PDB file of C-alpha atoms in Angstrom:
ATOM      1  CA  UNK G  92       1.396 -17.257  14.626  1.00 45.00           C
ATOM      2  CA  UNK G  93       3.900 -16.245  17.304  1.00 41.00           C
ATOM      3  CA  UNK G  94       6.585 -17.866  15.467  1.00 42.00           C
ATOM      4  CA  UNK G  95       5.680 -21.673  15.496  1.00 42.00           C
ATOM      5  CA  UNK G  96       6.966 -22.516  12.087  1.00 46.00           C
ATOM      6  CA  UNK G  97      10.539 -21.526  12.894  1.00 49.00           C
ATOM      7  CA  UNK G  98      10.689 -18.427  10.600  1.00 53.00           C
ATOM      8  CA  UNK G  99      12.070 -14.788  12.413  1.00 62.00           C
ATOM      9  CA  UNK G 100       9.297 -12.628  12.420  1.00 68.00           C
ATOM     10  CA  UNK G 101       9.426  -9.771   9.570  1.00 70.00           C
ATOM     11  CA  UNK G 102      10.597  -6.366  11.424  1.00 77.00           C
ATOM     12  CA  UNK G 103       7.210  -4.689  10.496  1.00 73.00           C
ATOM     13  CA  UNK G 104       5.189  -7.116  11.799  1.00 79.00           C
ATOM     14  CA  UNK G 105       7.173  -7.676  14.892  1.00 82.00           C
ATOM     15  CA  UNK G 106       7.093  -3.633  15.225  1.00 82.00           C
ATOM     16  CA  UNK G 107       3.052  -3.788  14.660  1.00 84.00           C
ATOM     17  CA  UNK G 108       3.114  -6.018  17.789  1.00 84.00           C
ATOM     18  CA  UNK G 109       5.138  -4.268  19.812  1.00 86.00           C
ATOM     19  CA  UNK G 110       3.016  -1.215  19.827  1.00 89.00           C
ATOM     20  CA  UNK G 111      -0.531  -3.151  19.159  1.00 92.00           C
ATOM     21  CA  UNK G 112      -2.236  -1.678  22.215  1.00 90.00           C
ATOM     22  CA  UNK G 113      -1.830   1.482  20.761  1.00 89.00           C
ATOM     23  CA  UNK G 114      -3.328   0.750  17.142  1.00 95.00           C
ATOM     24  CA  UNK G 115      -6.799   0.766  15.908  1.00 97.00           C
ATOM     25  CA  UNK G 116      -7.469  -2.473  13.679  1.00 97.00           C
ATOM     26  CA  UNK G 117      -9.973  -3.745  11.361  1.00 97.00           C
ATOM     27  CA  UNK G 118     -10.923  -7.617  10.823  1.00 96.00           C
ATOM     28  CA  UNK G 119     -12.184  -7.440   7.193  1.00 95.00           C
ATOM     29  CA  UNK G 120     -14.480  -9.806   6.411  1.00 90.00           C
ATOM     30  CA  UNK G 121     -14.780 -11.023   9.803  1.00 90.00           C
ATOM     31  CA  UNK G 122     -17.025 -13.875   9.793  1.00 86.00           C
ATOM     32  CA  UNK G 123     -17.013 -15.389  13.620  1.00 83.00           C
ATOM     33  CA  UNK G 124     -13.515 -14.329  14.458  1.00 83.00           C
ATOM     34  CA  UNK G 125      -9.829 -14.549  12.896  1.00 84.00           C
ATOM     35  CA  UNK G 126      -6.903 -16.711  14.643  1.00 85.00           C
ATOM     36  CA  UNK G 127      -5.099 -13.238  13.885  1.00 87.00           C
ATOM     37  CA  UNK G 128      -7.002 -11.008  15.602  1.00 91.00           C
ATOM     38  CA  UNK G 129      -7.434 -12.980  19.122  1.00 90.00           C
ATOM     39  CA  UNK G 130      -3.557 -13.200  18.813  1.00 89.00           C
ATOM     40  CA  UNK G 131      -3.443  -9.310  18.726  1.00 92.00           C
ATOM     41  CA  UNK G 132      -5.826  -9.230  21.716  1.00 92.00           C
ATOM     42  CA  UNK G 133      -4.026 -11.543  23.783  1.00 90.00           C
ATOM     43  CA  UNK G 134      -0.896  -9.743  22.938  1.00 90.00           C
ATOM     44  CA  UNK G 135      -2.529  -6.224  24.209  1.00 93.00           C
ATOM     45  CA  UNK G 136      -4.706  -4.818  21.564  1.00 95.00           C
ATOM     46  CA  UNK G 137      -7.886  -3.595  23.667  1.00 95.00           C
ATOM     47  CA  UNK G 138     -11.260  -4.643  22.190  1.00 94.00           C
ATOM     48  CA  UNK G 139     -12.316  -1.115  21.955  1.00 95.00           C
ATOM     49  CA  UNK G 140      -9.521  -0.680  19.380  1.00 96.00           C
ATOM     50  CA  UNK G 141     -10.565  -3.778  17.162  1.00 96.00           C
ATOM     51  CA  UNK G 142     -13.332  -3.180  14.338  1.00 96.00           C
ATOM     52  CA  UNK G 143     -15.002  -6.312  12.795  1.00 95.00           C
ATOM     53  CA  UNK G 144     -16.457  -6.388   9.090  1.00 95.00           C
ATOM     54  CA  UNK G 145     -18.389  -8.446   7.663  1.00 93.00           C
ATOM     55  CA  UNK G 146     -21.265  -8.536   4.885  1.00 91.00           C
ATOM     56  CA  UNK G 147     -23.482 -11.198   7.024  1.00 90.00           C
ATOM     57  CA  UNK G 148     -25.086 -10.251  10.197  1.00 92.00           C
ATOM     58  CA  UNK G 149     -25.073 -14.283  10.906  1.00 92.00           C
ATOM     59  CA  UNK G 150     -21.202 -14.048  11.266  1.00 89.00           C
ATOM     60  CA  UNK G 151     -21.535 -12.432  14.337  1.00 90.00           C
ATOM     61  CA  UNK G 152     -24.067 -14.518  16.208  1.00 89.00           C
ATOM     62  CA  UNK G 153     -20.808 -16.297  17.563  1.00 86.00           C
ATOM     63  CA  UNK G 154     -17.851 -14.604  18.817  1.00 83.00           C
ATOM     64  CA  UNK G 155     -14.593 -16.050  18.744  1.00 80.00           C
ATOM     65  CA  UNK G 156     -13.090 -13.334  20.596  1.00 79.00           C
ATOM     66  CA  UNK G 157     -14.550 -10.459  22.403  1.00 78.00           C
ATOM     67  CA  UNK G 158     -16.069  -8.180  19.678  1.00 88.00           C
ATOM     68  CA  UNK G 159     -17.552  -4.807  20.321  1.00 91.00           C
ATOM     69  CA  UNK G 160     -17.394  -2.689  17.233  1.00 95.00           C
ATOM     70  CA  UNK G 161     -19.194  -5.203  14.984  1.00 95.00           C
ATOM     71  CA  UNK G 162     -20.378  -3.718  11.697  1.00 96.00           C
ATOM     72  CA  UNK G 163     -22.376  -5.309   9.095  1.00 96.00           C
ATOM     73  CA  UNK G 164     -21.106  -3.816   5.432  1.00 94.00           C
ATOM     74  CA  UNK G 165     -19.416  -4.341   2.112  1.00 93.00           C
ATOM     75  CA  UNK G 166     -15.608  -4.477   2.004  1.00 93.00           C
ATOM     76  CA  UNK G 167     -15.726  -2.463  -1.282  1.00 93.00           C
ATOM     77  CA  UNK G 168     -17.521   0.441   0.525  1.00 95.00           C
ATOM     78  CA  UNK G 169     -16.119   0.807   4.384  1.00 97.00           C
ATOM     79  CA  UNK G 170     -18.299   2.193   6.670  1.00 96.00           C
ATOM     80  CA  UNK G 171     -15.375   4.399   8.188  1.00 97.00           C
ATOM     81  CA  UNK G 172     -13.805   7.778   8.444  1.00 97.00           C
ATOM     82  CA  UNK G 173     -10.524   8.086   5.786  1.00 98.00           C
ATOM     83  CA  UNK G 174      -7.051   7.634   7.541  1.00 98.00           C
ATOM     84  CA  UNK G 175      -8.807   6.138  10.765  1.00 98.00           C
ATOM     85  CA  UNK G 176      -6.860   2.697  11.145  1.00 98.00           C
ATOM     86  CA  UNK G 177      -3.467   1.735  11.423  1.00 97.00           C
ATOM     87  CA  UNK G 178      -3.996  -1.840  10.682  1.00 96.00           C
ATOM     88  CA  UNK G 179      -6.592  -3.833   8.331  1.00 97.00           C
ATOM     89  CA  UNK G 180      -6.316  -7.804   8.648  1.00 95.00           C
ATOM     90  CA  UNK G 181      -8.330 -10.322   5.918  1.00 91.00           C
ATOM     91  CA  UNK G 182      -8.314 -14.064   5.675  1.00 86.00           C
ATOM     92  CA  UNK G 183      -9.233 -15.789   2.825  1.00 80.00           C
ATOM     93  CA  UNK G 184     -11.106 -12.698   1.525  1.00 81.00           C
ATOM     94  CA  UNK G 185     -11.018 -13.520  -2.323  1.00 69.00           C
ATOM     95  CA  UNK G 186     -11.699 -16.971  -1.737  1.00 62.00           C
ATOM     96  CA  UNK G 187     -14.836 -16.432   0.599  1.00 60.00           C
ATOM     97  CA  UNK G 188     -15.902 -13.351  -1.686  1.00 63.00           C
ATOM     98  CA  UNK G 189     -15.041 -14.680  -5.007  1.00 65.00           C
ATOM     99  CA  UNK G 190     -17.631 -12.201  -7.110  1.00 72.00           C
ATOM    100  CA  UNK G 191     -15.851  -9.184  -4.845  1.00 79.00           C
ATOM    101  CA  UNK G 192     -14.157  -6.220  -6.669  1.00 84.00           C
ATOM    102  CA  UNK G 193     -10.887  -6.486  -5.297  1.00 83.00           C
ATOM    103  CA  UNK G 194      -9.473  -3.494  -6.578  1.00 86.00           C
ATOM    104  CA  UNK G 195     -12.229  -1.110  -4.875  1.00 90.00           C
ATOM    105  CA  UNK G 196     -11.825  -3.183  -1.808  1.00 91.00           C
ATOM    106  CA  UNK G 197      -7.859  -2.479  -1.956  1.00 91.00           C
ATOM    107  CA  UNK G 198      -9.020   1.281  -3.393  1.00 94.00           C
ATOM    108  CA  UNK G 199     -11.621   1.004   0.169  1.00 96.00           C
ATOM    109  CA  UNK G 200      -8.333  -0.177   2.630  1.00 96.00           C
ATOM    110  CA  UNK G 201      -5.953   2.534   1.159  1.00 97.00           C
ATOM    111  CA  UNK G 202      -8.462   4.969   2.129  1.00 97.00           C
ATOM    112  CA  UNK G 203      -8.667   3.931   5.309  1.00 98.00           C
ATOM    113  CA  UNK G 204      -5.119   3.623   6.635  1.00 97.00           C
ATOM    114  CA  UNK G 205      -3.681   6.259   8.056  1.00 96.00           C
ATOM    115  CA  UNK G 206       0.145   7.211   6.694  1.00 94.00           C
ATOM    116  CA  UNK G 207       2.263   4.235   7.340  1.00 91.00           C
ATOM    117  CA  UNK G 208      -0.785   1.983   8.273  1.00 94.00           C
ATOM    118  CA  UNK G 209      -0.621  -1.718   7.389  1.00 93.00           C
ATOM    119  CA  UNK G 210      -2.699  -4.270   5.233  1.00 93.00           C
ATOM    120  CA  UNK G 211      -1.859  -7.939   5.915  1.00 92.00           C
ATOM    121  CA  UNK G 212      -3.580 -10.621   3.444  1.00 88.00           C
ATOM    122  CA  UNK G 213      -3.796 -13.979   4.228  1.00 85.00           C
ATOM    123  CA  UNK G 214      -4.889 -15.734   0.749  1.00 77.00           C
ATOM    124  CA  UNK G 215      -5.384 -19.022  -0.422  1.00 68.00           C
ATOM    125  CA  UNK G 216      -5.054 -18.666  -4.210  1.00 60.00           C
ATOM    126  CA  UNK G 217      -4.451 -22.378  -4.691  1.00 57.00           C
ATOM    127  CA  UNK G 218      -7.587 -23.288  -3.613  1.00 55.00           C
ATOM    128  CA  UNK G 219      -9.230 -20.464  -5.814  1.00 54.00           C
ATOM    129  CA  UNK G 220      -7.625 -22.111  -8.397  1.00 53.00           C
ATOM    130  CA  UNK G 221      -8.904 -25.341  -7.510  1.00 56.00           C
ATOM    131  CA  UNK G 222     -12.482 -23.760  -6.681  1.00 54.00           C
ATOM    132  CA  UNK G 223     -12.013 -22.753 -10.885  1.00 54.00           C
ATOM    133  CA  UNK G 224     -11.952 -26.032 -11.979  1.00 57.00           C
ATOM    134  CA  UNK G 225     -15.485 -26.621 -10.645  1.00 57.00           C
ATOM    135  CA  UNK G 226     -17.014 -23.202 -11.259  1.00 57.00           C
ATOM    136  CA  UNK G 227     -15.114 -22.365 -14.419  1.00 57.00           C
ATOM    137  CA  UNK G 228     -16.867 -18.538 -15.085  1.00 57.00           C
ATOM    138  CA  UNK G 229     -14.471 -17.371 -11.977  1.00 53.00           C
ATOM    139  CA  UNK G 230     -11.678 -18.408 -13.265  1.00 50.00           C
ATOM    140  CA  UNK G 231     -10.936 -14.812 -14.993  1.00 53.00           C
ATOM    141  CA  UNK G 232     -12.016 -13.090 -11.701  1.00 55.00           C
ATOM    142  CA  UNK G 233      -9.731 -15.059  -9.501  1.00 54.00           C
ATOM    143  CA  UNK G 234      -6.735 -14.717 -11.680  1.00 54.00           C
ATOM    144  CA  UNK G 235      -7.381 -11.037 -11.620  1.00 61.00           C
ATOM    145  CA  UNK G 236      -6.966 -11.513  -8.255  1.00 65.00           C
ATOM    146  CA  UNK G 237      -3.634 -12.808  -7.746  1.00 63.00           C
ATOM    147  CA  UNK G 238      -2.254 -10.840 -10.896  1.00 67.00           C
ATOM    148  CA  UNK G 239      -3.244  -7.770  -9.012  1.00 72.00           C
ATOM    149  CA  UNK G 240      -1.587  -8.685  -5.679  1.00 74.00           C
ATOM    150  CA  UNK G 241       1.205 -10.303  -6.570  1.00 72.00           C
ATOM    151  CA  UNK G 242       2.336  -7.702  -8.912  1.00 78.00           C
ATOM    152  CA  UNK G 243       3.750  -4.411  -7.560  1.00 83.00           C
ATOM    153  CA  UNK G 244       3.136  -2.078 -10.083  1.00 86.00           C
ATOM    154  CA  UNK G 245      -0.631  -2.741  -9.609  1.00 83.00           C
ATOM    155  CA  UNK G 246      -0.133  -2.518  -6.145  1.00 86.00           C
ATOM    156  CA  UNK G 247       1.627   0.575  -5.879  1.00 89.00           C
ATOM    157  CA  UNK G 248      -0.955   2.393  -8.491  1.00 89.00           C
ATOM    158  CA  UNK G 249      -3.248   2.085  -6.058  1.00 88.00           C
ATOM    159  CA  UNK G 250      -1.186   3.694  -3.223  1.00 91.00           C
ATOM    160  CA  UNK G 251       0.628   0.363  -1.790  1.00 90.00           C
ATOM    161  CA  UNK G 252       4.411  -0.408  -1.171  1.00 88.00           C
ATOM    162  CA  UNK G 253       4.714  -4.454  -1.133  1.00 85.00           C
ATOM    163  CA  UNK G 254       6.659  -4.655   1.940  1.00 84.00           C
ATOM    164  CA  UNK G 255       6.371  -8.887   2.308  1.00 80.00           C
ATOM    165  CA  UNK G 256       5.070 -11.760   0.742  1.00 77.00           C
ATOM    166  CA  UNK G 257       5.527 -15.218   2.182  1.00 74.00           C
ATOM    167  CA  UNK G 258       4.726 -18.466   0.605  1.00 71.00           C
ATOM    168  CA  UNK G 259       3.419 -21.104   3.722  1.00 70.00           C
ATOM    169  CA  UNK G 260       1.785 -24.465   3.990  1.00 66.00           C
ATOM    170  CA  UNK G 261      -0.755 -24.433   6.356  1.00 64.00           C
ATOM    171  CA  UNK G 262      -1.262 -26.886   9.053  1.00 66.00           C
ATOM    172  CA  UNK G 263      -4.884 -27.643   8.553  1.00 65.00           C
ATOM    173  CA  UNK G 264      -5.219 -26.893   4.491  1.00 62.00           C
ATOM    174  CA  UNK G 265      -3.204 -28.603   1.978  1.00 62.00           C
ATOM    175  CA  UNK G 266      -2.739 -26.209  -0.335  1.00 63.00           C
ATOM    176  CA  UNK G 267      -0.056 -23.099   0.094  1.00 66.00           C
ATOM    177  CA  UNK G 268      -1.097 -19.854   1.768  1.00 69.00           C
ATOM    178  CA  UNK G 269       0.221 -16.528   0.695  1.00 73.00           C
ATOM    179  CA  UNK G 270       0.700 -13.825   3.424  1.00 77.00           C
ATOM    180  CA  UNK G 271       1.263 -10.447   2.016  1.00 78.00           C
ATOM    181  CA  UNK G 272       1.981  -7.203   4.138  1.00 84.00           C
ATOM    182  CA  UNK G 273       1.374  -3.826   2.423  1.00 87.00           C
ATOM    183  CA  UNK G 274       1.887  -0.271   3.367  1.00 89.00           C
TER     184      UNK G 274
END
């Protein structure tokens, strides 16, 4: 993440790690541990300051990185005081929770940011799309999906200024990722 694939890091982001050790950040839909979120720890966040989420208790058997505010809940209902985080971080959220109601969950993360707080989504939608093609009753869910993010009217009904979105290829996944920061 620190800048491997050769592209300058977005101002926002680079200003969010600047002054991590000073933020409070949630790992939404946890599961054992984001790439992301050890980053911010080994770049000074303090593991006091980082929440994890996640709907299955299992997911937090085994730690990637030191976790001690784990909580076991639903991403459309956040177990946590209004305006209380300056950053919320998910990975592959729609395409591990493909029957979730994205719009309460974005309606749940609004809520939670404090002014000027951050939402960075790391999606997959081609492999939702591919995931379709097997399972065909998700296709309309999906597509609601990445109508709703990638369109900034939506977006910004529900309180959120697109600040980025960034097309990538993955190392490990064939298909392209989407990264998306919102304010």
């Amino acid at each position: 993440f620190s800048g491997t694939s050769g592209l300058p890091i977005p101002p926002l982001l680079e200003n969010i790690l600047v002054t991590i050790k000073d933020k409070t950040v949630l790992d939404l839909g946890a599961g054992l541990g984001s790439g992301f979120c050890t980053y911010l720890l080994e770049t000074g966040l303090r593991p006091s300051r980082l929440y994890s989420l996640d709907y299955d208790r299992q997911n937090f058997t085994t730690d990637a990185y030191p976790r001690v505010n784990k909580i076991v809940g639903s991403a459309t209902t956040l177990p946590l005081k209004s305006s209380s985080l300056d950053l919320v971080y998910s990975h592959e959220l729609t395409l591990d929770h493909t029957r979730l109601d994205y719009i309460s969950t974005l309606q749940e993360i609004r809520r939670v940011l404090r002014p000027g707080g951050t939402y960075i989504a790391d999606e997959y939608f081609d492999e939702i799309h591919r995931l379709c093609a097997l399972h065909p009753r998700l296709v309309e869910k999906t597509g609601d999906y990445v109508h709703l993010i990638d369109n900034e009217k939506h977006l910004e009904a529900l309180g959120f200024l697109p600040v980025l979105r960034a097309i990538y290829l993955p190392q490990d996944k064939p298909t392209k990722g989407a990264l998306y920061l919102l304010q």
